[in-house]
């Protein structure tokens, strides 16, 4: 074995001379060293979100590397008719579907459709029947943050949201949040819906902001916010966690360890342009900053990435100030160019 000095680096690396049939040892990334994010010339990303100043109003940010984001339209809204926690899914017909509601008290979940992510048209509404939900009696007429997932194998949309069954008050506001449960209904076309809403998870734990992700290794992973207030008994409270199952509707086991610090919500997940890393973003509410955790597989290992620190040398990602929760999705470079042309004239 010989030792060589990496003359252009900041560390020593051991290079193993290859014995018969032995695999060579490859140099690893230097911890803390400069990183040039990979950009795929065919890929880009859209973040459809609200802002701290305009809660529930649709704004766009875009990125080429999934790490450095730029606001579109000069930071102004991109679609005035929309209100909600922006969630976009691409259907089997290639069109994009956007879901929202006017407020948690709005009895209707509302849909829009677009061919190009630039122009949106009303598509329809759905009014969930929240009476007599198994395992969630006395549900309040509240619909929180509806989200859309399109499941390619079954050709169906999964619509999820969270609904509580207890009111809070000034002495115990967390009673309301602790009673939140994730509900779902399926639809082939977002015109008709299969049966009454049901609970997605069997465990007795408050969850909100649930997103579903197919796992390339098989099955599905549910990324949730553990909505219990943190304490010594519930150290995972108000964190982003994950549970994986063989089927879209589970059964899902209890979620694993936190993937974020406490007091984070609104997770959104994309695959990095290298196709090797997962990028899990979440908001430090209310509108304080965004965080990012990264892993090579959905099962981990996950670590928290440094960004938005004000020290450029430490940062691995940058989000525009004031962005609040929504959803990210991978788009083509052609779609990216069309968005830049439509909203910024580029």
Short mmCIF file of C-alpha atoms in Angstrom, two decimals:
data_model
loop_
_atom_site.label_atom_id
_atom_site.label_comp_id
_atom_site.label_asym_id
_atom_site.label_seq_id
_atom_site.Cartn_x
_atom_site.Cartn_y
_atom_site.Cartn_z
CA UNK A 1 0.00 0.00 0.00
CA UNK A 2 1.27 3.46 -0.85
CA UNK A 3 0.22 6.85 0.50
CA UNK A 4 -0.13 9.80 -1.88
CA UNK A 5 -0.71 13.48 -1.00
CA UNK A 6 -3.69 15.08 -2.69
CA UNK A 7 -1.92 18.25 -3.75
CA UNK A 8 -5.07 20.19 -4.62
CA UNK A 9 -7.11 19.12 -1.60
CA UNK A 10 -7.14 19.72 2.11
CA UNK A 11 -6.84 16.15 3.27
CA UNK A 12 -4.75 13.02 2.83
CA UNK A 13 -6.32 10.06 1.05
CA UNK A 14 -5.15 6.50 1.11
CA UNK A 15 -4.91 4.84 -2.27
CA UNK A 16 -4.88 1.06 -2.19
CA UNK A 17 -2.90 -0.73 -4.83
CA UNK A 18 -5.23 -3.24 -6.39
CA UNK A 19 -4.47 -6.82 -5.46
CA UNK A 20 -5.65 -9.65 -7.66
CA UNK A 21 -9.45 -9.48 -7.79
CA UNK A 22 -9.67 -6.63 -5.24
CA UNK A 23 -11.75 -3.50 -5.90
CA UNK A 24 -9.98 -0.14 -5.79
CA UNK A 25 -10.63 2.30 -2.96
CA UNK A 26 -12.18 5.52 -4.25
CA UNK A 27 -11.56 8.92 -2.68
CA UNK A 28 -14.48 10.31 -0.68
CA UNK A 29 -15.74 13.89 -0.60
CA UNK A 30 -13.67 15.96 1.82
CA UNK A 31 -15.83 16.81 4.86
CA UNK A 32 -16.66 20.51 4.76
CA UNK A 33 -14.93 20.97 1.41
CA UNK A 34 -16.40 23.02 -1.42
CA UNK A 35 -19.30 21.39 -3.23
CA UNK A 36 -20.46 22.10 -6.76
CA UNK A 37 -24.08 20.91 -7.03
CA UNK A 38 -24.87 18.66 -9.95
CA UNK A 39 -27.21 20.07 -12.60
CA UNK A 40 -28.94 17.80 -15.09
CA UNK A 41 -29.48 19.69 -18.37
CA UNK A 42 -32.90 18.04 -18.76
CA UNK A 43 -34.22 18.66 -15.21
CA UNK A 44 -35.33 21.52 -12.97
CA UNK A 45 -37.62 22.06 -9.95
CA UNK A 46 -40.67 24.14 -9.09
CA UNK A 47 -41.64 25.14 -5.55
CA UNK A 48 -45.28 26.25 -5.37
CA UNK A 49 -45.66 28.02 -2.04
CA UNK A 50 -47.17 30.79 0.01
CA UNK A 51 -45.24 33.58 1.71
CA UNK A 52 -45.06 35.04 5.19
CA UNK A 53 -46.66 38.24 3.91
CA UNK A 54 -49.35 36.55 1.76
CA UNK A 55 -50.58 33.46 3.61
CA UNK A 56 -52.36 30.97 1.37
CA UNK A 57 -51.61 32.84 -1.87
CA UNK A 58 -49.81 31.03 -4.71
CA UNK A 59 -46.21 32.01 -5.45
CA UNK A 60 -43.49 30.21 -7.43
CA UNK A 61 -39.79 29.66 -6.88
CA UNK A 62 -37.56 27.60 -9.19
CA UNK A 63 -34.23 25.82 -9.03
CA UNK A 64 -31.88 23.98 -11.37
CA UNK A 65 -30.04 22.01 -8.69
CA UNK A 66 -32.77 21.50 -6.06
CA UNK A 67 -30.69 23.50 -3.58
CA UNK A 68 -30.61 27.14 -4.69
CA UNK A 69 -34.00 28.73 -5.29
CA UNK A 70 -35.14 31.91 -7.05
CA UNK A 71 -38.52 33.63 -6.73
CA UNK A 72 -40.49 34.13 -9.95
CA UNK A 73 -42.69 37.03 -10.99
CA UNK A 74 -40.72 39.51 -8.92
CA UNK A 75 -42.02 37.85 -5.79
CA UNK A 76 -45.65 38.59 -6.70
CA UNK A 77 -48.42 35.94 -6.77
CA UNK A 78 -48.71 33.86 -9.94
CA UNK A 79 -52.43 32.97 -9.74
CA UNK A 80 -54.79 35.25 -7.84
CA UNK A 81 -57.76 32.85 -7.77
CA UNK A 82 -55.92 30.25 -5.68
CA UNK A 83 -55.89 29.91 -1.91
CA UNK A 84 -54.48 27.09 0.17
CA UNK A 85 -51.33 25.17 1.05
CA UNK A 86 -50.24 24.60 -2.53
CA UNK A 87 -50.03 20.94 -3.53
CA UNK A 88 -49.53 19.92 -7.17
CA UNK A 89 -49.65 16.40 -8.64
CA UNK A 90 -49.14 15.39 -12.24
CA UNK A 91 -51.89 13.05 -13.38
CA UNK A 92 -51.71 10.10 -15.71
CA UNK A 93 -52.88 12.38 -18.55
CA UNK A 94 -49.74 14.51 -18.21
CA UNK A 95 -51.67 17.51 -16.86
CA UNK A 96 -51.00 19.17 -13.51
CA UNK A 97 -53.63 19.29 -10.76
CA UNK A 98 -53.57 21.84 -7.94
CA UNK A 99 -55.56 21.48 -4.72
CA UNK A 100 -56.48 24.02 -2.04
CA UNK A 101 -59.27 25.49 0.07
CA UNK A 102 -60.25 28.97 1.14
CA UNK A 103 -59.65 28.23 4.84
CA UNK A 104 -59.86 25.34 7.29
CA UNK A 105 -63.55 26.24 7.73
CA UNK A 106 -64.22 25.96 3.99
CA UNK A 107 -66.37 22.81 3.50
CA UNK A 108 -65.09 22.43 -0.08
CA UNK A 109 -61.77 21.13 -1.35
CA UNK A 110 -61.06 22.88 -4.65
CA UNK A 111 -59.13 21.73 -7.73
CA UNK A 112 -57.52 23.49 -10.68
CA UNK A 113 -55.84 22.02 -13.77
CA UNK A 114 -53.01 23.20 -16.01
CA UNK A 115 -51.18 21.95 -19.09
CA UNK A 116 -48.10 24.09 -18.51
CA UNK A 117 -48.04 25.29 -14.84
CA UNK A 118 -48.47 28.85 -16.17
CA UNK A 119 -52.23 29.03 -16.73
CA UNK A 120 -54.64 27.38 -14.29
CA UNK A 121 -58.34 26.68 -14.86
CA UNK A 122 -60.99 25.63 -12.31
CA UNK A 123 -61.53 21.86 -12.40
CA UNK A 124 -64.04 21.06 -9.67
CA UNK A 125 -64.75 20.71 -5.97
CA UNK A 126 -65.21 17.94 -3.44
CA UNK A 127 -67.15 18.19 -0.18
CA UNK A 128 -66.00 15.53 2.31
CA UNK A 129 -68.62 13.98 4.57
CA UNK A 130 -66.89 14.23 7.95
CA UNK A 131 -69.65 12.50 9.92
CA UNK A 132 -69.15 9.06 11.47
CA UNK A 133 -65.53 8.53 10.43
CA UNK A 134 -64.34 5.20 11.85
CA UNK A 135 -61.80 5.77 14.61
CA UNK A 136 -62.31 9.53 14.55
CA UNK A 137 -65.72 10.26 16.11
CA UNK A 138 -67.21 13.75 16.35
CA UNK A 139 -64.89 15.21 13.72
CA UNK A 140 -65.09 18.97 13.51
CA UNK A 141 -65.96 20.66 10.23
CA UNK A 142 -62.34 21.53 9.58
CA UNK A 143 -60.24 20.62 6.53
CA UNK A 144 -56.54 21.34 6.94
CA UNK A 145 -53.98 21.56 4.12
CA UNK A 146 -55.43 19.19 1.47
CA UNK A 147 -52.73 17.47 -0.57
CA UNK A 148 -52.69 15.42 -3.77
CA UNK A 149 -50.68 12.36 -4.72
CA UNK A 150 -51.05 10.55 -8.04
CA UNK A 151 -50.33 6.83 -7.75
CA UNK A 152 -49.11 5.62 -11.13
CA UNK A 153 -49.52 1.84 -10.59
CA UNK A 154 -53.22 2.17 -9.70
CA UNK A 155 -53.91 5.23 -11.86
CA UNK A 156 -55.63 6.96 -8.93
CA UNK A 157 -55.29 10.18 -6.99
CA UNK A 158 -54.97 10.03 -3.22
CA UNK A 159 -56.37 13.14 -1.58
CA UNK A 160 -55.31 13.68 2.04
CA UNK A 161 -55.92 16.35 4.67
CA UNK A 162 -56.09 16.65 8.46
CA UNK A 163 -59.20 17.08 10.59
CA UNK A 164 -59.50 17.48 14.40
CA UNK A 165 -62.26 16.28 16.70
CA UNK A 166 -61.70 18.56 19.70
CA UNK A 167 -61.79 22.32 20.07
CA UNK A 168 -59.01 24.09 21.90
CA UNK A 169 -59.26 27.09 24.18
CA UNK A 170 -56.95 29.69 25.69
CA UNK A 171 -56.02 27.39 28.57
CA UNK A 172 -55.37 24.36 26.37
CA UNK A 173 -54.88 25.33 22.71
CA UNK A 174 -52.89 22.17 22.01
CA UNK A 175 -55.94 19.98 22.65
CA UNK A 176 -57.15 21.04 19.20
CA UNK A 177 -53.86 20.14 17.49
CA UNK A 178 -53.44 16.92 19.44
CA UNK A 179 -56.77 15.69 18.01
CA UNK A 180 -55.71 16.09 14.36
CA UNK A 181 -55.74 12.92 12.27
CA UNK A 182 -54.81 12.40 8.62
CA UNK A 183 -57.82 11.46 6.47
CA UNK A 184 -57.91 10.31 2.86
CA UNK A 185 -60.14 9.48 -0.07
CA UNK A 186 -59.27 8.09 -3.51
CA UNK A 187 -60.40 9.18 -6.97
CA UNK A 188 -59.68 8.18 -10.55
CA UNK A 189 -60.53 11.57 -11.99
CA UNK A 190 -61.10 14.10 -9.15
CA UNK A 191 -64.76 14.14 -10.24
CA UNK A 192 -66.01 11.12 -8.32
CA UNK A 193 -64.57 9.83 -5.05
CA UNK A 194 -64.47 6.33 -3.59
CA UNK A 195 -66.56 6.13 -0.43
CA UNK A 196 -66.32 8.22 2.72
CA UNK A 197 -63.09 9.63 4.12
CA UNK A 198 -61.09 7.27 6.30
CA UNK A 199 -58.08 7.52 8.59
CA UNK A 200 -54.79 6.79 6.86
CA UNK A 201 -52.94 5.69 10.02
CA UNK A 202 -54.20 3.40 12.77
CA UNK A 203 -51.90 4.71 15.50
CA UNK A 204 -53.19 7.15 18.08
CA UNK A 205 -50.93 10.08 17.29
CA UNK A 206 -51.71 13.55 15.99
CA UNK A 207 -50.48 14.05 12.42
CA UNK A 208 -50.75 16.85 9.88
CA UNK A 209 -49.11 17.80 6.56
CA UNK A 210 -48.83 14.21 5.33
CA UNK A 211 -47.17 13.60 1.96
CA UNK A 212 -46.79 10.21 0.23
CA UNK A 213 -43.75 9.10 -1.75
CA UNK A 214 -43.24 5.87 -3.75
CA UNK A 215 -40.03 4.16 -2.66
CA UNK A 216 -37.78 3.04 -5.54
CA UNK A 217 -36.91 0.00 -3.42
CA UNK A 218 -40.60 -0.93 -3.27
CA UNK A 219 -43.63 0.26 -1.33
CA UNK A 220 -44.44 3.77 -0.14
CA UNK A 221 -43.27 6.18 2.54
CA UNK A 222 -45.50 8.62 4.40
CA UNK A 223 -43.77 11.78 5.60
CA UNK A 224 -45.73 13.37 8.45
CA UNK A 225 -45.55 16.08 11.03
CA UNK A 226 -45.86 14.63 14.52
CA UNK A 227 -48.30 17.22 15.83
CA UNK A 228 -47.97 16.48 19.55
CA UNK A 229 -46.40 19.24 21.61
CA UNK A 230 -42.82 18.26 22.55
CA UNK A 231 -42.08 17.23 26.12
CA UNK A 232 -39.95 14.68 27.94
CA UNK A 233 -42.70 12.14 27.16
CA UNK A 234 -42.97 13.15 23.49
CA UNK A 235 -39.52 14.31 22.44
CA UNK A 236 -40.54 13.80 18.81
CA UNK A 237 -43.33 16.37 19.03
CA UNK A 238 -43.57 18.95 16.23
CA UNK A 239 -40.95 17.16 14.10
CA UNK A 240 -40.96 15.62 10.63
CA UNK A 241 -41.00 11.81 10.72
CA UNK A 242 -41.43 8.97 8.24
CA UNK A 243 -43.24 5.63 8.09
CA UNK A 244 -42.94 3.15 5.19
CA UNK A 245 -45.31 0.39 4.10
CA UNK A 246 -45.69 -2.12 1.29
CA UNK A 247 -48.98 -0.63 0.04
CA UNK A 248 -50.09 2.95 -0.57
CA UNK A 249 -52.81 2.69 2.08
CA UNK A 250 -50.63 0.79 4.52
CA UNK A 251 -50.81 -0.48 7.13
CA UNK A 252 -48.11 1.96 8.19
CA UNK A 253 -46.05 1.19 11.31
CA UNK A 254 -45.28 3.88 13.85
CA UNK A 255 -42.95 6.45 12.27
CA UNK A 256 -39.23 6.42 12.93
CA UNK A 257 -36.92 8.95 14.55
CA UNK A 258 -37.26 12.65 13.69
CA UNK A 259 -35.76 13.81 10.41
CA UNK A 260 -35.90 17.46 11.52
CA UNK A 261 -35.55 19.53 14.69
CA UNK A 262 -38.65 20.30 16.77
CA UNK A 263 -41.11 22.95 15.58
CA UNK A 264 -40.89 22.13 11.89
CA UNK A 265 -43.78 21.40 9.53
CA UNK A 266 -44.95 21.27 5.89
CA UNK A 267 -42.48 18.69 4.54
CA UNK A 268 -41.89 18.42 0.81
CA UNK A 269 -39.60 15.89 -0.84
CA UNK A 270 -37.78 15.72 -4.19
CA UNK A 271 -35.05 13.57 -5.70
CA UNK A 272 -31.82 15.48 -6.39
CA UNK A 273 -30.84 15.85 -10.07
CA UNK A 274 -28.09 13.26 -9.65
CA UNK A 275 -30.80 10.67 -8.94
CA UNK A 276 -28.85 9.55 -5.87
CA UNK A 277 -30.01 11.82 -3.04
CA UNK A 278 -33.36 12.69 -1.46
CA UNK A 279 -33.95 16.32 -0.47
CA UNK A 280 -36.49 16.78 2.33
CA UNK A 281 -37.42 20.40 2.99
CA UNK A 282 -39.47 21.67 5.96
CA UNK A 283 -40.47 25.02 7.40
CA UNK A 284 -39.39 26.42 10.74
CA UNK A 285 -42.70 28.11 11.37
CA UNK A 286 -44.09 30.63 11.22
CA UNK A 287 -42.08 31.65 8.18
CA UNK A 288 -38.80 31.89 10.10
CA UNK A 289 -36.66 29.82 7.77
CA UNK A 290 -36.46 26.60 5.79
CA UNK A 291 -34.48 23.52 6.73
CA UNK A 292 -33.23 20.62 4.64
CA UNK A 293 -32.38 17.02 5.44
CA UNK A 294 -30.68 14.72 2.93
CA UNK A 295 -30.31 10.96 2.52
CA UNK A 296 -29.24 8.49 -0.18
CA UNK A 297 -32.35 6.35 0.41
CA UNK A 298 -35.67 6.98 2.08
CA UNK A 299 -34.49 4.68 4.87
CA UNK A 300 -31.49 6.94 5.47
CA UNK A 301 -29.03 7.76 6.81
CA UNK A 302 -30.48 11.27 7.08
CA UNK A 303 -28.56 14.37 8.11
CA UNK A 304 -29.45 18.06 8.36
CA UNK A 305 -27.88 20.29 5.74
CA UNK A 306 -26.59 23.79 6.49
CA UNK A 307 -28.28 26.65 4.69
CA UNK A 308 -29.66 30.17 5.06
CA UNK A 309 -27.05 30.86 7.75
CA UNK A 310 -25.81 34.19 6.45
CA UNK A 311 -22.33 32.66 6.08
CA UNK A 312 -21.88 31.67 2.45
CA UNK A 313 -19.04 29.24 3.12
CA UNK A 314 -21.29 27.17 5.42
CA UNK A 315 -24.31 27.04 3.16
CA UNK A 316 -25.25 24.10 0.97
CA UNK A 317 -28.70 25.47 0.07
CA UNK A 318 -30.41 28.86 -0.14
CA UNK A 319 -34.12 29.66 0.04
CA UNK A 320 -35.65 33.08 -0.66
CA UNK A 321 -36.62 35.00 2.47
CA UNK A 322 -40.23 34.75 3.55
CA UNK A 323 -41.24 31.61 1.65
CA UNK A 324 -43.73 29.43 3.48
CA UNK A 325 -45.07 25.97 2.91
CA UNK A 326 -46.17 24.39 -0.32
CA UNK A 327 -44.92 21.57 -2.53
CA UNK A 328 -41.91 20.94 -4.73
CA UNK A 329 -41.92 18.91 -7.91
CA UNK A 330 -39.41 17.97 -10.56
CA UNK A 331 -40.09 19.55 -13.95
CA UNK A 332 -38.35 19.47 -17.31
CA UNK A 333 -35.85 22.13 -18.32
CA UNK A 334 -38.31 23.06 -21.08
CA UNK A 335 -41.02 23.71 -18.46
CA UNK A 336 -38.52 25.69 -16.38
CA UNK A 337 -37.64 27.88 -19.37
CA UNK A 338 -41.34 28.43 -20.11
CA UNK A 339 -41.98 29.49 -16.49
CA UNK A 340 -39.06 31.92 -16.57
CA UNK A 341 -40.29 33.35 -19.87
CA UNK A 342 -43.90 33.66 -18.67
CA UNK A 343 -43.22 35.29 -15.31
CA UNK A 344 -39.84 36.99 -15.67
CA UNK A 345 -39.51 37.51 -19.42
CA UNK A 346 -36.26 35.52 -19.50
#
